[in-house]
Amino acid sequence: MGAITRLQILHSSCPITIKPPLLLSKFPRSFNLTPRNLSSTTPLCCSHSNPTPESCNSAGASIVGDFLDYLNESWTQFHATAEAKRQLIASGFHMLNENDEWDLKPGGRYFFTRNMSCLVAFAIGEKYNVGNGFHVIAAHTDSPCLKLKPKSASTKSGYLMVNVQTYGGGLWHTWFDRDLSVAGRVIVRGSDGSFLHKLVKIKRPLVRVPTLAIHLDRTVNKDGFKPNLETHLIPLLATKVEEAYMETKDTVNPLLSKAAHHPLLLQILSNELDCGIEDIVSIELNICDTQPSCLGGANNEFIFSGRLDNLASSYCALRALVDSCGSPEDLSSEHAIRMIAFFDNEEVGSNSCQGAGAPTMFQAMRRIIGSLAHEYVSESAFERAVRQSFLVSADMAHGVHPNFMDKHEEHHRPEMQKGLVIKHNANQRYATSGVTAFLFAEVAKIHNIPTQEYVVRNDMGCGSTIGPILASGVGIRTVDCGIAQLSMHSVREICGKEDIDIAYRHFKAFYETFSSIDRKLIVDF
């Protein structure tokens, strides 16, 4: 069975009674979550005639239900990319291959993937001329997590353990005592000798990292929980099985032998993929939390989920692009090219083939210009296009924590449900300038969409995003923004339900109106 087919959720046709917390994974993919489908106590779109920060999605139905489905599909960066691919194809986008020649046309909608963890999609305006700009929203598909080591099998005190690496800057103490499993990709040998790329997700709780009982660590509440990430953060898979069983279940594959991965784990993977253990030639697996993403809070106003950083930005951008060119007339008067770019490995610096540090997006821009020119393209065509382009670097933002308000600069405390946060940093940890902040905020102002601003305290360090990496690569104008959230990099994060719809509306407005705003501003003359 193909990877995309395996991503689809199998839903029951039985009637569903919805009770808080609202688990959207129970709904069919086509289920439209509007107020008539839900009780009045859990509205997913508002009925106010004038948008406000608290209820700003009066322009249409909420995308929150679809977003939760996306989260529940996207346990890994591979699954997030594959699900975006599925939705783009379903929306009429044509898949390209980076190894082929491209034959592009104005009004066309296209996309390609790299490593199945990086994706670039674009829609070409009907009135596009070579040298016109690209309007891009860029995000990332990866999140801090635990990843299996190349040799993951170990045995301690009669337990089968799974050795892992820490990926990114996670709040690792939150991974203890969670119902965890594995997901990712597997390379399988086909019957004809070919090698197939398949995605796998073991949905049931499979592993767990247990904490030490307080009776054996009496000072933990006073001194803090400070686990050693090499020796204490090792998930437990099973109790040790008999050696005879392990010998009969062992694989003849030297790359995935008993010394590398537990045969029991390989058997579970082979059952899920419907292949033999000996056919599994490579695995790349993340440890994932099995608890579904859901609505929470007294009024179901929050989203509780892992991987909000940064799948929230990715999904809002994906939907904005798809919905901004859903019909032929949507691109009939567009002079620019609308684009999304999702990268992997942001959490570890973006320096990879599929990360923002690679020239993937800008190579695609050159190829698009060359294909649309249908003739020799001078070197200046790409440079002129970049000068007229604009990039929205969308990553999650630090919402003010009610129990730690002093961690924020007092005049820049982003709140949930109050709109996208425009990020500023004088030391260029964010790529926002006065010009780019104005242009992005002006889009929101015209459409009556709220925005907020953020700067870090001078006595604290500042994180960064893919914004400065992409901006400095070719000199593209860039603004950094994000949805306010709490518990960033925890196994379980939280953001505001309203902010998902606000971000979607802001991104969609950016695609639809940025050209008209940009042409009114003159900076270099």
Short mmCIF file of C-alpha atoms in Angstrom, two decimals:
data_model
loop_
_atom_site.label_atom_id
_atom_site.label_comp_id
_atom_site.label_asym_id
_atom_site.label_seq_id
_atom_site.Cartn_x
_atom_site.Cartn_y
_atom_site.Cartn_z
CA MET A 1 0.00 0.00 0.00
CA GLY A 2 1.35 3.45 -0.93
CA ALA A 3 2.42 6.06 1.62
CA ILE A 4 -0.37 8.49 0.83
CA THR A 5 -3.04 5.81 1.15
CA ARG A 6 -1.60 4.76 4.50
CA LEU A 7 -1.95 8.30 5.78
CA GLN A 8 -5.71 8.27 5.45
CA ILE A 9 -7.67 7.86 8.66
CA LEU A 10 -10.23 5.08 8.82
CA HIS A 11 -13.34 6.49 10.46
CA SER A 12 -16.37 4.75 11.82
CA SER A 13 -19.71 5.48 10.18
CA CYS A 14 -21.45 5.25 13.54
CA PRO A 15 -23.05 8.40 15.00
CA ILE A 16 -20.64 10.44 17.10
CA THR A 17 -21.48 12.25 20.31
CA ILE A 18 -19.18 15.22 20.79
CA LYS A 19 -18.05 15.92 24.33
CA PRO A 20 -15.18 18.15 25.49
CA PRO A 21 -12.35 17.82 24.82
CA LEU A 22 -13.29 17.76 21.15
CA LEU A 23 -11.20 15.12 19.36
CA LEU A 24 -11.31 15.94 15.67
CA SER A 25 -9.60 12.71 14.70
CA LYS A 26 -13.00 11.05 15.11
CA PHE A 27 -14.52 12.99 12.24
CA PRO A 28 -14.46 11.99 8.58
CA ARG A 29 -12.10 14.11 6.50
CA SER A 30 -15.00 15.69 4.64
CA PHE A 31 -16.83 16.64 7.83
CA ASN A 32 -17.46 20.39 7.76
CA LEU A 33 -17.16 21.74 11.27
CA THR A 34 -19.56 24.68 11.23
CA PRO A 35 -21.93 25.77 14.02
CA ARG A 36 -24.75 23.57 12.72
CA ASN A 37 -22.56 20.50 13.32
CA LEU A 38 -21.64 21.49 16.87
CA SER A 39 -23.42 22.57 19.99
CA SER A 40 -23.55 26.27 20.73
CA THR A 41 -21.05 25.79 23.53
CA THR A 42 -18.24 24.88 21.13
CA PRO A 43 -18.48 27.25 18.15
CA LEU A 44 -15.72 27.03 15.56
CA CYS A 45 -16.65 30.21 13.78
CA CYS A 46 -18.20 33.39 15.05
CA SER A 47 -21.43 35.11 14.17
CA HIS A 48 -20.32 38.68 14.81
CA SER A 49 -20.79 41.13 11.97
CA ASN A 50 -17.65 43.12 12.84
CA PRO A 51 -14.42 41.12 13.31
CA THR A 52 -12.68 41.59 16.62
CA PRO A 53 -9.55 40.04 18.09
CA GLU A 54 -11.75 37.68 20.10
CA SER A 55 -13.92 36.58 17.17
CA CYS A 56 -12.54 37.52 13.82
CA ASN A 57 -13.55 34.77 11.43
CA SER A 58 -16.92 36.14 10.33
CA ALA A 59 -15.69 36.06 6.73
CA GLY A 60 -16.27 32.30 6.56
CA ALA A 61 -16.30 28.96 8.31
CA SER A 62 -13.47 28.06 10.64
CA ILE A 63 -10.52 25.95 9.52
CA VAL A 64 -9.84 24.74 13.06
CA GLY A 65 -11.49 21.35 12.55
CA ASP A 66 -9.44 20.67 9.43
CA PHE A 67 -6.32 21.88 11.23
CA LEU A 68 -6.80 19.37 14.04
CA ASP A 69 -7.21 16.60 11.47
CA TYR A 70 -3.95 17.78 9.87
CA LEU A 71 -2.16 17.67 13.23
CA ASN A 72 -3.44 14.19 13.96
CA GLU A 73 -2.18 12.98 10.58
CA SER A 74 1.18 14.74 10.84
CA TRP A 75 3.12 12.93 13.54
CA THR A 76 6.41 13.55 11.73
CA GLN A 77 7.82 15.97 9.18
CA PHE A 78 7.35 13.22 6.56
CA HIS A 79 3.69 12.78 7.34
CA ALA A 80 3.12 16.56 7.41
CA THR A 81 4.63 16.88 3.94
CA ALA A 82 2.73 13.88 2.59
CA GLU A 83 -0.55 15.23 3.95
CA ALA A 84 0.12 18.64 2.39
CA LYS A 85 0.86 16.83 -0.86
CA ARG A 86 -2.44 14.96 -0.66
CA GLN A 87 -4.39 18.14 -0.08
CA LEU A 88 -2.66 20.00 -2.91
CA ILE A 89 -3.40 17.22 -5.38
CA ALA A 90 -7.01 17.12 -4.22
CA SER A 91 -7.19 20.88 -4.84
CA GLY A 92 -5.97 20.62 -8.43
CA PHE A 93 -2.24 21.36 -8.02
CA HIS A 94 0.05 19.46 -10.37
CA MET A 95 3.02 17.61 -8.90
CA LEU A 96 6.43 18.35 -10.41
CA ASN A 97 9.68 16.43 -10.19
CA GLU A 98 12.89 18.38 -9.57
CA ASN A 99 14.69 15.97 -11.91
CA ASP A 100 12.42 16.75 -14.89
CA GLU A 101 12.04 19.71 -17.22
CA TRP A 102 9.17 21.95 -16.19
CA ASP A 103 6.54 23.23 -18.60
CA LEU A 104 4.69 25.90 -16.67
CA LYS A 105 1.88 28.22 -17.74
CA PRO A 106 0.26 31.37 -16.31
CA GLY A 107 -2.72 30.40 -14.20
CA GLY A 108 -1.16 27.04 -13.37
CA ARG A 109 -0.79 25.60 -9.88
CA TYR A 110 2.17 23.35 -9.11
CA PHE A 111 4.26 21.84 -6.30
CA PHE A 112 7.19 19.54 -5.62
CA THR A 113 8.66 17.83 -2.58
CA ARG A 114 12.22 17.12 -1.53
CA ASN A 115 13.09 14.30 0.85
CA MET A 116 9.34 14.09 1.62
CA SER A 117 10.03 16.62 4.37
CA CYS A 118 10.36 19.81 2.30
CA LEU A 119 7.66 21.16 -0.03
CA VAL A 120 7.33 24.14 -2.38
CA ALA A 121 3.97 24.96 -3.99
CA PHE A 122 3.06 27.92 -6.18
CA ALA A 123 0.25 29.44 -8.24
CA ILE A 124 1.13 31.64 -11.22
CA GLY A 125 -0.89 34.77 -11.87
CA GLU A 126 -2.57 35.02 -15.26
CA LYS A 127 -0.94 38.42 -15.83
CA TYR A 128 2.52 37.38 -14.71
CA ASN A 129 5.42 38.83 -16.69
CA VAL A 130 9.03 37.68 -16.36
CA GLY A 131 10.64 39.77 -13.65
CA ASN A 132 7.51 40.13 -11.53
CA GLY A 133 7.75 39.12 -7.90
CA PHE A 134 6.98 36.11 -5.74
CA HIS A 135 4.76 36.40 -2.68
CA VAL A 136 5.95 33.66 -0.35
CA ILE A 137 4.97 32.28 3.05
CA ALA A 138 7.68 30.04 4.47
CA ALA A 139 7.45 27.72 7.48
CA HIS A 140 8.97 24.47 8.70
CA THR A 141 7.69 20.93 9.12
CA ASP A 142 9.96 19.65 11.90
CA SER A 143 9.53 19.89 15.67
CA PRO A 144 11.75 18.95 18.62
CA CYS A 145 11.47 15.24 19.29
CA LEU A 146 13.34 12.06 20.08
CA LYS A 147 14.75 10.07 17.16
CA LEU A 148 15.91 6.47 17.11
CA LYS A 149 19.66 6.03 16.96
CA PRO A 150 21.11 3.98 14.06
CA LYS A 151 21.62 1.22 16.62
CA SER A 152 18.63 1.56 18.89
CA ALA A 153 18.49 -1.83 20.61
CA SER A 154 19.66 -2.12 24.19
CA THR A 155 18.77 -4.29 27.17
CA LYS A 156 18.79 -3.20 30.81
CA SER A 157 17.60 -5.04 33.93
CA GLY A 158 15.40 -7.36 31.92
CA TYR A 159 13.85 -4.61 29.78
CA LEU A 160 14.13 -4.01 26.05
CA MET A 161 15.04 -0.33 25.64
CA VAL A 162 15.14 1.92 22.56
CA ASN A 163 18.13 4.24 22.34
CA VAL A 164 17.27 7.71 21.07
CA GLN A 165 18.85 11.02 20.10
CA THR A 166 17.47 14.38 21.15
CA TYR A 167 16.47 16.49 18.13
CA GLY A 168 16.28 20.25 18.60
CA GLY A 169 15.81 22.16 21.83
CA GLY A 170 12.97 20.24 23.41
CA LEU A 171 11.58 20.54 26.92
CA TRP A 172 12.70 16.98 27.50
CA HIS A 173 11.21 16.58 30.99
CA THR A 174 7.75 16.74 29.36
CA TRP A 175 8.45 13.51 27.47
CA PHE A 176 8.51 11.45 30.64
CA ASP A 177 5.43 9.40 31.58
CA ARG A 178 3.73 9.94 28.21
CA ASP A 179 2.09 7.29 26.03
CA LEU A 180 4.56 7.29 23.14
CA SER A 181 4.97 5.43 19.88
CA VAL A 182 7.07 5.53 16.71
CA ALA A 183 6.45 7.03 13.28
CA GLY A 184 8.52 8.03 10.30
CA ARG A 185 9.73 6.43 7.12
CA VAL A 186 11.02 3.04 6.15
CA ILE A 187 12.84 1.94 3.01
CA VAL A 188 11.52 -1.45 1.90
CA ARG A 189 12.92 -3.81 -0.74
CA GLY A 190 10.32 -4.60 -3.39
CA SER A 191 9.78 -8.01 -4.95
CA ASP A 192 11.42 -6.76 -8.17
CA GLY A 193 14.55 -5.62 -6.35
CA SER A 194 13.55 -1.94 -6.23
CA PHE A 195 13.52 0.07 -3.01
CA LEU A 196 10.28 1.70 -1.88
CA HIS A 197 9.83 4.72 0.39
CA LYS A 198 6.96 4.11 2.82
CA LEU A 199 5.60 6.07 5.75
CA VAL A 200 4.69 4.28 8.94
CA LYS A 201 2.81 5.28 12.08
CA ILE A 202 2.17 2.91 14.98
CA LYS A 203 -0.90 4.52 16.50
CA ARG A 204 -1.06 2.54 19.73
CA PRO A 205 1.14 3.39 22.73
CA LEU A 206 4.34 1.44 22.17
CA VAL A 207 7.07 2.95 24.36
CA ARG A 208 7.32 5.05 27.50
CA VAL A 209 9.99 6.94 29.44
CA PRO A 210 9.18 6.37 33.12
CA THR A 211 10.22 8.82 35.81
CA LEU A 212 11.90 7.77 39.02
CA ALA A 213 9.57 7.43 41.99
CA ILE A 214 9.76 10.33 44.43
CA HIS A 215 10.64 7.86 47.20
CA LEU A 216 13.95 7.33 45.39
CA ASP A 217 14.47 11.01 44.54
CA ARG A 218 13.26 12.91 47.61
CA THR A 219 14.72 16.30 46.62
CA VAL A 220 13.32 16.47 43.07
CA ASN A 221 10.61 19.01 43.91
CA LYS A 222 13.13 21.26 45.68
CA ASP A 223 16.16 20.87 43.42
CA GLY A 224 14.34 20.37 40.13
CA PHE A 225 14.10 17.48 37.71
CA LYS A 226 17.41 17.32 35.86
CA PRO A 227 17.56 14.10 33.86
CA ASN A 228 20.72 13.00 32.09
CA LEU A 229 19.64 12.98 28.44
CA GLU A 230 21.92 10.07 27.55
CA THR A 231 21.16 7.69 30.40
CA HIS A 232 17.71 8.67 31.71
CA LEU A 233 15.82 9.50 28.52
CA ILE A 234 15.64 5.97 27.10
CA PRO A 235 12.16 4.68 26.21
CA LEU A 236 11.09 1.27 27.49
CA LEU A 237 9.75 -1.08 24.79
CA ALA A 238 9.05 -4.40 26.51
CA THR A 239 10.26 -6.89 29.06
CA LYS A 240 13.10 -9.06 27.81
CA VAL A 241 11.93 -11.98 25.70
CA GLU A 242 13.48 -15.40 25.58
CA GLU A 243 16.69 -15.69 23.57
CA ALA A 244 15.17 -18.53 21.52
CA TYR A 245 12.36 -16.23 20.40
CA MET A 246 14.81 -13.51 19.44
CA GLU A 247 16.85 -15.97 17.40
CA THR A 248 13.84 -17.21 15.46
CA LYS A 249 12.61 -13.67 14.84
CA ASP A 250 16.00 -12.22 13.95
CA THR A 251 16.62 -10.85 10.47
CA VAL A 252 19.27 -11.82 7.97
CA ASN A 253 19.64 -8.18 7.00
CA PRO A 254 23.04 -7.07 8.39
CA LEU A 255 21.96 -3.39 8.43
CA LEU A 256 18.99 -4.13 10.67
CA SER A 257 20.25 -7.08 12.65
CA LYS A 258 19.60 -7.83 16.30
CA ALA A 259 22.59 -5.64 17.16
CA ALA A 260 20.96 -2.59 15.54
CA HIS A 261 17.23 -2.77 16.35
CA HIS A 262 15.12 -5.09 18.43
CA PRO A 263 13.53 -7.85 16.29
CA LEU A 264 10.31 -7.20 18.21
CA LEU A 265 10.24 -3.60 16.97
CA LEU A 266 11.05 -4.70 13.43
CA GLN A 267 8.24 -7.24 13.57
CA ILE A 268 5.77 -4.52 14.56
CA LEU A 269 6.96 -2.37 11.66
CA SER A 270 6.76 -5.24 9.18
CA ASN A 271 3.22 -6.07 10.30
CA GLU A 272 2.17 -2.46 9.81
CA LEU A 273 3.81 -2.26 6.38
CA ASP A 274 2.74 -5.75 5.32
CA CYS A 275 6.24 -6.81 4.39
CA GLY A 276 8.85 -9.19 5.67
CA ILE A 277 11.41 -8.15 8.28
CA GLU A 278 14.14 -9.05 5.80
CA ASP A 279 12.68 -6.51 3.34
CA ILE A 280 13.19 -3.56 5.70
CA VAL A 281 16.53 -2.06 4.68
CA SER A 282 16.46 1.33 6.43
CA ILE A 283 14.40 3.11 9.06
CA GLU A 284 14.18 6.76 10.12
CA LEU A 285 11.80 6.99 13.04
CA ASN A 286 10.68 9.64 15.53
CA ILE A 287 9.28 9.00 18.97
CA CYS A 288 5.79 10.57 18.99
CA ASP A 289 3.09 11.30 21.56
CA THR A 290 -0.05 9.30 20.86
CA GLN A 291 -2.51 11.67 22.55
CA PRO A 292 -4.68 13.25 19.85
CA SER A 293 -4.72 16.99 19.21
CA CYS A 294 -7.93 18.48 20.54
CA LEU A 295 -9.81 21.55 21.69
CA GLY A 296 -9.60 22.38 25.38
CA GLY A 297 -10.41 24.98 27.97
CA ALA A 298 -13.74 25.80 29.59
CA ASN A 299 -15.09 27.19 26.33
CA ASN A 300 -13.02 24.98 24.00
CA GLU A 301 -11.04 28.10 23.13
CA PHE A 302 -7.60 26.47 23.18
CA ILE A 303 -5.84 23.91 21.03
CA PHE A 304 -3.88 21.30 22.97
CA SER A 305 -1.40 19.46 20.78
CA GLY A 306 2.16 18.56 20.06
CA ARG A 307 4.01 20.06 17.07
CA LEU A 308 2.08 23.36 16.99
CA ASP A 309 5.56 24.77 16.42
CA ASN A 310 5.44 24.86 13.52
CA LEU A 311 2.61 22.91 11.89
CA ALA A 312 0.16 25.67 12.85
CA SER A 313 1.97 28.11 10.56
CA SER A 314 2.37 25.48 7.86
CA TYR A 315 -1.30 24.56 7.73
CA CYS A 316 -2.56 28.15 7.79
CA ALA A 317 -0.22 28.97 4.90
CA LEU A 318 -1.24 25.84 2.96
CA ARG A 319 -4.94 26.61 3.28
CA ALA A 320 -4.42 30.27 2.45
CA LEU A 321 -2.63 29.39 -0.79
CA VAL A 322 -5.17 26.75 -1.79
CA ASP A 323 -8.18 28.92 -0.99
CA SER A 324 -6.73 32.04 -2.60
CA CYS A 325 -6.64 30.33 -5.99
CA GLY A 326 -9.49 27.85 -5.74
CA SER A 327 -11.21 29.11 -8.89
CA PRO A 328 -9.74 30.31 -12.23
CA GLU A 329 -10.83 33.91 -11.67
CA ASP A 330 -8.78 34.08 -8.46
CA LEU A 331 -5.60 34.34 -10.55
CA SER A 332 -7.08 36.26 -13.47
CA SER A 333 -5.77 39.66 -12.36
CA GLU A 334 -2.70 38.50 -10.45
CA HIS A 335 0.70 39.77 -11.69
CA ALA A 336 2.79 37.87 -9.14
CA ILE A 337 3.39 34.24 -8.20
CA ARG A 338 1.92 33.01 -4.91
CA MET A 339 4.11 30.48 -3.13
CA ILE A 340 4.53 28.46 0.05
CA ALA A 341 7.83 26.87 1.11
CA PHE A 342 7.99 24.34 3.94
CA PHE A 343 11.44 23.32 5.13
CA ASP A 344 12.80 20.61 7.39
CA ASN A 345 15.54 20.87 10.04
CA GLU A 346 14.74 24.41 11.24
CA GLU A 347 14.98 23.25 14.83
CA VAL A 348 18.64 22.34 14.33
CA GLY A 349 19.81 25.27 12.20
CA SER A 350 18.40 24.56 8.70
CA ASN A 351 21.76 23.40 7.34
CA SER A 352 20.65 20.42 5.28
CA CYS A 353 19.58 19.49 1.77
CA GLN A 354 15.95 19.88 2.80
CA GLY A 355 16.47 22.85 5.15
CA ALA A 356 16.08 26.58 4.53
CA GLY A 357 19.85 26.87 4.29
CA ALA A 358 19.73 24.98 0.98
CA PRO A 359 18.91 26.99 -2.19
CA THR A 360 15.74 24.97 -2.84
CA MET A 361 13.28 27.85 -2.97
CA PHE A 362 15.48 30.19 -4.98
CA GLN A 363 16.42 27.45 -7.44
CA ALA A 364 12.70 26.87 -7.94
CA MET A 365 12.17 30.59 -8.58
CA ARG A 366 14.87 30.58 -11.27
CA ARG A 367 13.34 27.53 -12.92
CA ILE A 368 9.86 29.05 -12.85
CA ILE A 369 11.10 32.24 -14.48
CA GLY A 370 13.01 30.27 -17.10
CA SER A 371 10.04 28.04 -17.93
CA LEU A 372 7.64 30.95 -18.26
CA ALA A 373 10.03 32.98 -20.42
CA HIS A 374 10.12 30.31 -23.19
CA GLU A 375 13.35 31.88 -24.32
CA TYR A 376 16.76 32.93 -23.03
CA VAL A 377 16.43 34.62 -19.65
CA SER A 378 18.96 37.30 -18.81
CA GLU A 379 20.65 37.17 -15.43
CA SER A 380 18.77 40.27 -14.33
CA ALA A 381 15.34 38.61 -14.65
CA PHE A 382 15.77 36.64 -11.44
CA GLU A 383 17.32 39.57 -9.60
CA ARG A 384 14.47 41.87 -10.64
CA ALA A 385 11.97 39.27 -9.50
CA VAL A 386 13.65 39.01 -6.10
CA ARG A 387 13.60 42.80 -5.69
CA GLN A 388 9.84 42.75 -6.20
CA SER A 389 9.24 39.70 -4.02
CA PHE A 390 8.15 39.50 -0.40
CA LEU A 391 8.63 36.68 2.11
CA VAL A 392 6.57 36.01 5.21
CA SER A 393 8.62 33.88 7.59
CA ALA A 394 5.92 32.24 9.70
CA ASP A 395 6.96 30.59 12.95
CA MET A 396 5.28 30.40 16.33
CA ALA A 397 5.66 33.25 18.84
CA HIS A 398 6.06 33.39 22.61
CA GLY A 399 2.74 34.35 24.14
CA VAL A 400 2.88 36.00 27.55
CA HIS A 401 2.72 33.40 30.31
CA PRO A 402 0.37 34.46 33.13
CA ASN A 403 2.67 32.86 35.73
CA PHE A 404 5.88 34.32 34.26
CA MET A 405 4.91 37.77 32.99
CA ASP A 406 8.33 39.18 33.90
CA LYS A 407 9.88 37.10 31.12
CA HIS A 408 8.40 39.55 28.58
CA GLU A 409 9.22 43.17 27.89
CA GLU A 410 6.29 44.99 29.48
CA HIS A 411 5.10 46.75 26.31
CA HIS A 412 5.43 43.71 24.06
CA ARG A 413 3.44 40.89 25.61
CA PRO A 414 1.61 38.97 22.87
CA GLU A 415 -1.68 37.43 23.93
CA MET A 416 -3.63 34.50 22.59
CA GLN A 417 -6.66 35.20 20.40
CA LYS A 418 -5.25 38.64 19.44
CA GLY A 419 -3.77 37.94 16.01
CA LEU A 420 -0.40 37.28 14.41
CA VAL A 421 2.67 38.57 16.24
CA ILE A 422 5.12 40.61 14.15
CA LYS A 423 8.59 39.88 15.54
CA HIS A 424 11.31 42.55 15.80
CA ASN A 425 14.96 42.24 16.82
CA ALA A 426 17.55 44.99 16.35
CA ASN A 427 20.31 42.36 16.19
CA GLN A 428 18.63 40.68 13.21
CA ARG A 429 17.65 37.45 14.87
CA TYR A 430 14.41 38.21 13.04
CA ALA A 431 14.42 39.62 9.51
CA THR A 432 11.66 42.18 10.06
CA SER A 433 12.39 45.79 9.06
CA GLY A 434 10.29 48.91 9.44
CA VAL A 435 9.23 48.61 5.82
CA THR A 436 8.31 44.93 5.88
CA ALA A 437 6.45 45.27 9.19
CA PHE A 438 4.44 48.15 7.75
CA LEU A 439 3.50 46.29 4.57
CA PHE A 440 2.41 43.14 6.40
CA ALA A 441 0.48 45.10 9.02
CA GLU A 442 -1.16 47.20 6.29
CA VAL A 443 -2.59 44.04 4.74
CA ALA A 444 -4.19 43.27 8.09
CA LYS A 445 -5.40 46.83 8.59
CA ILE A 446 -7.25 46.90 5.28
CA HIS A 447 -9.03 43.66 6.16
CA ASN A 448 -9.70 44.59 9.80
CA ILE A 449 -7.45 41.81 11.09
CA PRO A 450 -5.68 42.33 14.44
CA THR A 451 -1.89 42.14 14.79
CA GLN A 452 0.57 42.33 17.69
CA GLU A 453 4.27 43.12 18.04
CA TYR A 454 7.04 41.42 19.98
CA VAL A 455 10.61 42.17 21.01
CA VAL A 456 12.63 40.16 23.51
CA ARG A 457 13.91 41.75 26.71
CA ASN A 458 17.39 43.24 26.44
CA ASP A 459 18.61 41.02 29.25
CA MET A 460 17.48 37.79 27.58
CA GLY A 461 18.65 35.87 24.56
CA CYS A 462 16.56 35.71 21.40
CA GLY A 463 15.80 32.70 19.25
CA SER A 464 15.79 32.91 15.48
CA THR A 465 13.90 31.60 12.47
CA ILE A 466 14.38 30.74 8.82
CA GLY A 467 13.65 34.42 8.06
CA PRO A 468 17.22 35.77 8.34
CA ILE A 469 18.59 32.72 6.52
CA LEU A 470 16.34 33.24 3.50
CA ALA A 471 16.48 37.04 3.56
CA SER A 472 20.26 37.14 3.49
CA GLY A 473 20.52 34.44 0.84
CA VAL A 474 19.44 36.64 -2.08
CA GLY A 475 18.21 39.83 -0.44
CA ILE A 476 14.46 39.18 -0.42
CA ARG A 477 12.31 41.50 1.71
CA THR A 478 11.15 39.55 4.75
CA VAL A 479 8.90 39.88 7.76
CA ASP A 480 8.96 37.46 10.69
CA CYS A 481 5.64 36.66 12.33
CA GLY A 482 3.91 33.93 14.27
CA ILE A 483 0.95 32.74 16.30
CA ALA A 484 1.26 33.28 20.07
CA GLN A 485 1.54 30.05 22.02
CA LEU A 486 2.52 28.65 25.42
CA SER A 487 4.64 25.60 26.27
CA MET A 488 6.76 25.99 23.15
CA HIS A 489 8.90 22.90 22.50
CA SER A 490 6.96 20.84 25.04
CA VAL A 491 5.60 17.45 24.01
CA ARG A 492 2.20 19.10 24.48
CA GLU A 493 1.77 22.77 23.47
CA ILE A 494 -1.12 25.23 23.57
CA CYS A 495 -2.38 28.01 21.31
CA GLY A 496 -5.63 29.92 20.85
CA LYS A 497 -8.31 28.53 18.56
CA GLU A 498 -9.20 32.01 17.28
CA ASP A 499 -5.59 32.64 16.25
CA ILE A 500 -5.66 29.81 13.73
CA ASP A 501 -8.50 31.47 11.84
CA ILE A 502 -6.92 34.92 12.20
CA ALA A 503 -3.61 33.67 10.77
CA TYR A 504 -5.41 31.94 7.90
CA ARG A 505 -7.33 35.11 7.04
CA HIS A 506 -4.17 37.25 7.28
CA PHE A 507 -2.20 34.92 5.00
CA LYS A 508 -5.05 34.71 2.50
CA ALA A 509 -5.37 38.51 2.49
CA PHE A 510 -1.62 38.73 1.90
CA TYR A 511 -1.91 36.68 -1.27
CA GLU A 512 -4.95 38.55 -2.53
CA THR A 513 -4.02 42.16 -1.78
CA PHE A 514 -0.28 42.54 -1.28
CA SER A 515 0.42 43.57 -4.88
CA SER A 516 -1.91 46.56 -4.69
CA ILE A 517 -0.38 47.72 -1.39
CA ASP A 518 3.23 47.21 -2.40
CA ARG A 519 3.01 49.32 -5.53
CA LYS A 520 1.99 52.34 -3.45
CA LEU A 521 5.19 52.30 -1.36
CA ILE A 522 8.37 53.89 -2.70
CA VAL A 523 11.59 53.35 -0.75
CA ASP A 524 14.59 53.29 -3.11
CA PHE A 525 14.34 55.99 -5.78
#
